[in-house]
């Protein structure tokens, strides 16, 4: 059967990764969370003191970018792929608020974007891939057969992320998450290189009031239409 590329872009915490994973499982495609790659570079910058609350040594970070090795690997056959940074599983650490607070400045750096986009291109060579992020339909795969752009009210998104994170971190507050979501949306949409914008041929889905299952079926139908060449 014909394999396609599915690009899912959108604002923070719109449930992109949930639907991307559902589609990849159903279609037996590879799922790639491009945000995890930006988060891993951010963790590297924090761990090596290129980045902190009052300092961002962009030049030094750019110089050591070739030293950063990123891989998606499964711990066992049934588990989902985890992000590995220089051979270390960092899946849990990259999801913390600590990393979320610094990731958007890192994602403004063209040198970082260039490195990650090159890796993402390689992953999509054989098609049969669902990738989510901010620039997948506009920059990474401008010829993707199906492009989805996901939006939802900021408050709805912050509440979803809060429910997800509060089990792992009891100190987290809804207000802190809402602020982070709004700050990242602003930086992601206004940066110079590859800002978050809707591609001309993307289908916009506002899921403020749609449940996960309905949304999955809507997007799956769109994918099936593309695979069958109906659209
Ligand atoms: O899960 P959530 O939607 O909150 O974020 P993410 O997909 O993990 O992405 C984290 C951050 O990485 C975003 O806020 C962007 O700043 C950046 N990013 C990007 O610039 N381009 C991408 N393709 C993916 C993520």
mmCIF file of C-alpha atoms and ligand atoms in Angstrom:
data_model
loop_
_atom_site.group_PDB
_atom_site.id
_atom_site.type_symbol
_atom_site.label_atom_id
_atom_site.label_comp_id
_atom_site.label_asym_id
_atom_site.label_seq_id
_atom_site.Cartn_x
_atom_site.Cartn_y
_atom_site.Cartn_z
ATOM 1 C CA UNK A 1 0.000 0.000 0.000
ATOM 2 C CA UNK A 2 1.136 3.553 -0.709
ATOM 3 C CA UNK A 3 2.855 5.179 2.269
ATOM 4 C CA UNK A 4 2.461 8.849 3.030
ATOM 5 C CA UNK A 5 3.921 11.512 5.294
ATOM 6 C CA UNK A 6 1.604 12.971 7.928
ATOM 7 C CA UNK A 7 2.691 16.315 9.392
ATOM 8 C CA UNK A 8 0.985 17.480 12.576
ATOM 9 C CA UNK A 9 1.770 20.994 13.716
ATOM 10 C CA UNK A 10 0.179 23.242 16.258
ATOM 11 C CA UNK A 11 0.323 25.067 19.539
ATOM 12 C CA UNK A 12 1.722 23.626 22.721
ATOM 13 C CA UNK A 13 -0.360 20.946 24.473
ATOM 14 C CA UNK A 14 -2.974 20.567 21.749
ATOM 15 C CA UNK A 15 -2.697 16.790 21.890
ATOM 16 C CA UNK A 16 -0.560 16.511 18.766
ATOM 17 C CA UNK A 17 1.519 13.657 20.114
ATOM 18 C CA UNK A 18 -1.542 11.701 21.287
ATOM 19 C CA UNK A 19 -3.179 11.677 17.882
ATOM 20 C CA UNK A 20 0.157 11.238 16.073
ATOM 21 C CA UNK A 21 0.864 8.095 18.123
ATOM 22 C CA UNK A 22 -2.650 6.747 17.529
ATOM 23 C CA UNK A 23 -2.256 7.238 13.767
ATOM 24 C CA UNK A 24 1.216 5.692 13.675
ATOM 25 C CA UNK A 25 0.018 2.641 15.646
ATOM 26 C CA UNK A 26 -3.020 2.162 13.430
ATOM 27 C CA UNK A 27 -1.186 2.636 10.137
ATOM 28 C CA UNK A 28 1.973 0.884 11.311
ATOM 29 C CA UNK A 29 3.982 4.034 10.614
ATOM 30 C CA UNK A 30 6.955 5.491 12.462
ATOM 31 C CA UNK A 31 6.057 8.200 14.970
ATOM 32 C CA UNK A 32 8.518 11.040 15.520
ATOM 33 C CA UNK A 33 8.096 13.623 18.258
ATOM 34 C CA UNK A 34 10.252 16.463 16.921
ATOM 35 C CA UNK A 35 9.634 18.481 20.090
ATOM 36 C CA UNK A 36 11.522 15.805 22.041
ATOM 37 C CA UNK A 37 14.598 16.617 19.951
ATOM 38 C CA UNK A 38 14.413 20.341 20.793
ATOM 39 C CA UNK A 39 13.842 19.391 24.421
ATOM 40 C CA UNK A 40 16.916 17.107 24.419
ATOM 41 C CA UNK A 41 19.148 19.870 23.017
ATOM 42 C CA UNK A 42 17.743 22.164 25.729
ATOM 43 C CA UNK A 43 18.598 19.618 28.422
ATOM 44 C CA UNK A 44 22.125 19.351 27.025
ATOM 45 C CA UNK A 45 22.488 23.164 27.142
ATOM 46 C CA UNK A 46 21.239 23.271 30.745
ATOM 47 C CA UNK A 47 23.419 20.379 31.911
ATOM 48 C CA UNK A 48 26.528 21.930 30.404
ATOM 49 C CA UNK A 49 25.837 25.458 31.641
ATOM 50 C CA UNK A 50 25.351 27.079 28.253
ATOM 51 C CA UNK A 51 21.931 28.123 29.450
ATOM 52 C CA UNK A 52 20.533 29.288 32.776
ATOM 53 C CA UNK A 53 18.066 31.859 34.101
ATOM 54 C CA UNK A 54 20.437 34.756 33.524
ATOM 55 C CA UNK A 55 22.795 33.502 30.850
ATOM 56 C CA UNK A 56 22.572 32.046 27.355
ATOM 57 C CA UNK A 57 25.940 31.396 25.723
ATOM 58 C CA UNK A 58 24.654 30.769 22.205
ATOM 59 C CA UNK A 59 28.070 30.855 20.497
ATOM 60 C CA UNK A 60 29.561 28.131 22.696
ATOM 61 C CA UNK A 61 26.482 25.956 22.359
ATOM 62 C CA UNK A 62 26.545 26.284 18.569
ATOM 63 C CA UNK A 63 30.223 25.207 18.558
ATOM 64 C CA UNK A 64 29.496 21.975 20.443
ATOM 65 C CA UNK A 65 26.344 21.024 18.500
ATOM 66 C CA UNK A 66 28.245 18.297 16.569
ATOM 67 C CA UNK A 67 28.838 16.560 19.926
ATOM 68 C CA UNK A 68 25.125 16.090 20.486
ATOM 69 C CA UNK A 69 23.895 12.656 19.484
ATOM 70 C CA UNK A 70 20.125 12.128 19.451
ATOM 71 C CA UNK A 71 18.350 8.784 19.034
ATOM 72 C CA UNK A 72 14.857 7.448 19.480
ATOM 73 C CA UNK A 73 15.112 3.945 20.923
ATOM 74 C CA UNK A 74 12.764 1.470 22.531
ATOM 75 C CA UNK A 75 13.790 -0.098 25.851
ATOM 76 C CA UNK A 76 12.002 -3.283 24.735
ATOM 77 C CA UNK A 77 9.911 -4.384 21.771
ATOM 78 C CA UNK A 78 6.564 -3.348 23.309
ATOM 79 C CA UNK A 79 7.539 -0.027 24.828
ATOM 80 C CA UNK A 80 7.266 3.318 23.071
ATOM 81 C CA UNK A 81 10.375 4.979 21.698
ATOM 82 C CA UNK A 82 12.299 7.085 24.210
ATOM 83 C CA UNK A 83 14.616 10.009 23.570
ATOM 84 C CA UNK A 84 18.305 9.272 24.112
ATOM 85 C CA UNK A 85 20.809 12.101 24.477
ATOM 86 C CA UNK A 86 24.401 10.949 23.959
ATOM 87 C CA UNK A 87 23.388 7.394 24.815
ATOM 88 C CA UNK A 88 21.388 8.277 27.944
ATOM 89 C CA UNK A 89 17.622 7.830 28.184
ATOM 90 C CA UNK A 90 16.327 11.359 28.973
ATOM 91 C CA UNK A 91 12.653 10.751 28.212
ATOM 92 C CA UNK A 92 11.489 11.732 31.720
ATOM 93 C CA UNK A 93 13.772 14.702 32.197
ATOM 94 C CA UNK A 94 12.877 16.413 28.928
ATOM 95 C CA UNK A 95 9.185 16.568 29.941
ATOM 96 C CA UNK A 96 9.801 18.561 33.146
ATOM 97 C CA UNK A 97 8.813 22.228 33.513
ATOM 98 C CA UNK A 98 12.499 22.996 33.971
ATOM 99 C CA UNK A 99 13.112 22.034 30.328
ATOM 100 C CA UNK A 100 9.777 23.466 29.085
ATOM 101 C CA UNK A 101 10.806 26.858 30.458
ATOM 102 C CA UNK A 102 13.939 27.013 28.313
ATOM 103 C CA UNK A 103 13.069 25.129 25.141
ATOM 104 C CA UNK A 104 11.597 27.945 23.053
ATOM 105 C CA UNK A 105 14.746 30.138 23.210
ATOM 106 C CA UNK A 106 16.785 27.110 22.095
ATOM 107 C CA UNK A 107 14.334 26.550 19.217
ATOM 108 C CA UNK A 108 15.004 30.079 17.905
ATOM 109 C CA UNK A 109 18.605 29.148 17.000
ATOM 110 C CA UNK A 110 18.941 28.473 13.267
ATOM 111 C CA UNK A 111 21.984 26.239 13.784
ATOM 112 C CA UNK A 112 19.985 23.989 16.120
ATOM 113 C CA UNK A 113 17.062 23.896 13.698
ATOM 114 C CA UNK A 114 19.355 23.041 10.785
ATOM 115 C CA UNK A 115 20.837 20.087 12.640
ATOM 116 C CA UNK A 116 17.473 18.716 13.758
ATOM 117 C CA UNK A 117 15.720 19.241 10.412
ATOM 118 C CA UNK A 118 18.516 17.263 8.694
ATOM 119 C CA UNK A 119 17.914 14.322 11.060
ATOM 120 C CA UNK A 120 14.137 14.612 10.535
ATOM 121 C CA UNK A 121 14.563 14.535 6.732
ATOM 122 C CA UNK A 122 16.509 11.288 7.022
ATOM 123 C CA UNK A 123 13.753 9.749 9.126
ATOM 124 C CA UNK A 124 11.154 10.549 6.461
ATOM 125 C CA UNK A 125 13.025 9.260 3.429
ATOM 126 C CA UNK A 126 10.966 6.070 3.183
ATOM 127 C CA UNK A 127 7.690 7.832 4.077
ATOM 128 C CA UNK A 128 5.286 5.930 6.341
ATOM 129 C CA UNK A 129 5.887 8.504 9.062
ATOM 130 C CA UNK A 130 3.829 10.697 11.364
ATOM 131 C CA UNK A 131 5.800 13.635 12.755
ATOM 132 C CA UNK A 132 4.517 16.315 15.091
ATOM 133 C CA UNK A 133 5.977 19.714 15.911
ATOM 134 C CA UNK A 134 5.820 23.332 14.838
ATOM 135 C CA UNK A 135 7.371 23.444 11.354
ATOM 136 C CA UNK A 136 6.762 19.956 9.990
ATOM 137 C CA UNK A 137 4.278 20.892 7.255
ATOM 138 C CA UNK A 138 5.974 24.198 6.440
ATOM 139 C CA UNK A 139 9.717 23.472 6.578
ATOM 140 C CA UNK A 140 10.552 19.821 7.264
ATOM 141 C CA UNK A 141 8.083 18.128 4.880
ATOM 142 C CA UNK A 142 6.481 20.862 2.744
ATOM 143 C CA UNK A 143 5.282 18.104 0.380
ATOM 144 C CA UNK A 144 3.652 15.970 3.097
ATOM 145 C CA UNK A 145 0.487 14.345 1.749
ATOM 146 C CA UNK A 146 -1.484 15.222 4.877
ATOM 147 C CA UNK A 147 -0.947 18.298 7.038
ATOM 148 C CA UNK A 148 -2.904 18.945 10.204
ATOM 149 C CA UNK A 149 -2.733 22.142 12.240
ATOM 150 C CA UNK A 150 -4.050 21.760 15.780
ATOM 151 C CA UNK A 151 -5.377 24.513 17.988
ATOM 152 C CA UNK A 152 -7.387 24.764 21.219
ATOM 153 C CA UNK A 153 -8.079 27.443 23.835
ATOM 154 C CA UNK A 154 -5.009 28.159 25.964
ATOM 155 C CA UNK A 155 -6.912 27.416 29.192
ATOM 156 C CA UNK A 156 -8.060 24.036 27.902
ATOM 157 C CA UNK A 157 -4.526 23.195 26.851
ATOM 158 C CA UNK A 158 -3.009 24.256 30.169
ATOM 159 C CA UNK A 159 -5.555 22.157 32.072
ATOM 160 C CA UNK A 160 -4.725 19.102 29.951
ATOM 161 C CA UNK A 161 -1.005 19.538 30.570
ATOM 162 C CA UNK A 162 -1.644 20.129 34.289
ATOM 163 C CA UNK A 163 -3.567 16.856 34.578
ATOM 164 C CA UNK A 164 -0.716 15.086 32.797
ATOM 165 C CA UNK A 165 2.089 16.544 34.924
ATOM 166 C CA UNK A 166 0.516 16.720 38.388
ATOM 167 C CA UNK A 167 0.844 12.954 38.879
ATOM 168 C CA UNK A 168 4.589 13.182 38.370
ATOM 169 C CA UNK A 169 5.143 16.486 40.165
ATOM 170 C CA UNK A 170 2.902 17.510 43.035
ATOM 171 C CA UNK A 171 4.374 20.994 43.297
ATOM 172 C CA UNK A 172 3.256 22.019 39.825
ATOM 173 C CA UNK A 173 0.461 24.605 39.512
ATOM 174 C CA UNK A 174 -2.067 25.282 36.762
ATOM 175 C CA UNK A 175 -1.072 28.976 36.632
ATOM 176 C CA UNK A 176 2.573 28.144 36.086
ATOM 177 C CA UNK A 177 1.654 25.847 33.191
ATOM 178 C CA UNK A 178 -0.713 28.379 31.625
ATOM 179 C CA UNK A 179 2.058 30.993 31.712
ATOM 180 C CA UNK A 180 4.530 28.567 30.137
ATOM 181 C CA UNK A 181 2.082 27.596 27.382
ATOM 182 C CA UNK A 182 1.358 31.261 26.565
ATOM 183 C CA UNK A 183 5.022 32.243 26.639
ATOM 184 C CA UNK A 184 6.021 29.400 24.335
ATOM 185 C CA UNK A 185 3.140 30.092 21.925
ATOM 186 C CA UNK A 186 4.316 33.690 21.627
ATOM 187 C CA UNK A 187 7.976 32.782 21.070
ATOM 188 C CA UNK A 188 7.144 29.946 18.676
ATOM 189 C CA UNK A 189 4.871 32.099 16.494
ATOM 190 C CA UNK A 190 7.077 35.190 16.394
ATOM 191 C CA UNK A 191 10.580 33.750 15.955
ATOM 192 C CA UNK A 192 12.365 34.547 12.712
ATOM 193 C CA UNK A 193 13.412 31.045 11.642
ATOM 194 C CA UNK A 194 10.562 28.585 10.959
ATOM 195 C CA UNK A 195 7.856 30.201 13.090
ATOM 196 C CA UNK A 196 4.725 28.261 13.930
ATOM 197 C CA UNK A 197 2.341 29.182 11.116
ATOM 198 C CA UNK A 198 -0.348 27.257 9.344
ATOM 199 C CA UNK A 199 0.692 25.853 5.949
ATOM 200 C CA UNK A 200 -1.563 26.874 3.025
ATOM 201 C CA UNK A 201 -2.637 23.304 2.484
ATOM 202 C CA UNK A 202 -3.039 22.292 6.140
ATOM 203 C CA UNK A 203 -6.353 21.323 7.673
ATOM 204 C CA UNK A 204 -7.022 23.213 10.887
ATOM 205 C CA UNK A 205 -8.590 21.319 13.764
ATOM 206 C CA UNK A 206 -9.705 23.087 16.928
ATOM 207 C CA UNK A 207 -10.073 20.364 19.524
ATOM 208 C CA UNK A 208 -11.197 22.495 22.492
ATOM 209 C CA UNK A 209 -14.429 20.533 22.489
ATOM 210 C CA UNK A 210 -13.569 17.351 20.607
ATOM 211 C CA UNK A 211 -12.657 14.204 22.478
ATOM 212 C CA UNK A 212 -9.576 12.171 21.607
ATOM 213 C CA UNK A 213 -11.460 9.357 19.949
ATOM 214 C CA UNK A 214 -13.538 11.557 17.627
ATOM 215 C CA UNK A 215 -10.494 13.539 16.671
ATOM 216 C CA UNK A 216 -8.542 10.381 15.880
ATOM 217 C CA UNK A 217 -11.296 9.137 13.572
ATOM 218 C CA UNK A 218 -11.544 12.462 11.740
ATOM 219 C CA UNK A 219 -7.801 12.545 11.054
ATOM 220 C CA UNK A 220 -7.595 8.821 10.274
ATOM 221 C CA UNK A 221 -10.273 9.261 7.606
ATOM 222 C CA UNK A 222 -8.273 12.117 6.080
ATOM 223 C CA UNK A 223 -5.180 9.895 6.054
ATOM 224 C CA UNK A 224 -7.056 6.979 4.453
ATOM 225 C CA UNK A 225 -8.342 9.324 1.743
ATOM 226 C CA UNK A 226 -4.778 10.424 0.984
ATOM 227 C CA UNK A 227 -3.448 6.861 0.932
ATOM 228 C CA UNK A 228 -6.218 5.825 -1.444
ATOM 229 C CA UNK A 229 -5.549 8.880 -3.608
ATOM 230 C CA UNK A 230 -9.117 10.149 -3.132
ATOM 231 C CA UNK A 231 -7.843 13.673 -2.378
HETATM 232 O O1 LIG B 1 4.396 19.040 23.913
HETATM 233 P P1 LIG B 1 4.360 20.473 23.522
HETATM 234 O O2 LIG B 1 3.461 20.725 22.355
HETATM 235 O O3 LIG B 1 4.101 21.380 24.651
HETATM 236 O O4 LIG B 1 5.817 20.873 23.041
HETATM 237 P P2 LIG B 1 6.852 20.036 22.193
HETATM 238 O O5 LIG B 1 6.231 19.501 20.939
HETATM 239 O O6 LIG B 1 7.533 19.070 23.090
HETATM 240 O O7 LIG B 1 7.876 21.177 21.739
HETATM 241 C C1 LIG B 1 8.638 21.904 22.683
HETATM 242 C C2 LIG B 1 9.164 23.161 22.043
HETATM 243 O O8 LIG B 1 10.098 22.811 21.015
HETATM 244 C C3 LIG B 1 8.140 24.061 21.353
HETATM 245 O O9 LIG B 1 7.510 24.970 22.241
HETATM 246 C C4 LIG B 1 9.009 24.769 20.310
HETATM 247 O O10 LIG B 1 9.672 25.877 20.866
HETATM 248 C C5 LIG B 1 10.045 23.724 19.935
HETATM 249 N N1 LIG B 1 9.751 23.007 18.688
HETATM 250 C C6 LIG B 1 10.054 23.614 17.497
HETATM 251 O O11 LIG B 1 10.498 24.757 17.478
HETATM 252 N N2 LIG B 1 9.876 22.953 16.320
HETATM 253 C C7 LIG B 1 9.390 21.718 16.312
HETATM 254 N N3 LIG B 1 9.253 21.081 15.147
HETATM 255 C C8 LIG B 1 9.045 21.078 17.514
HETATM 256 C C9 LIG B 1 9.219 21.754 18.702
#
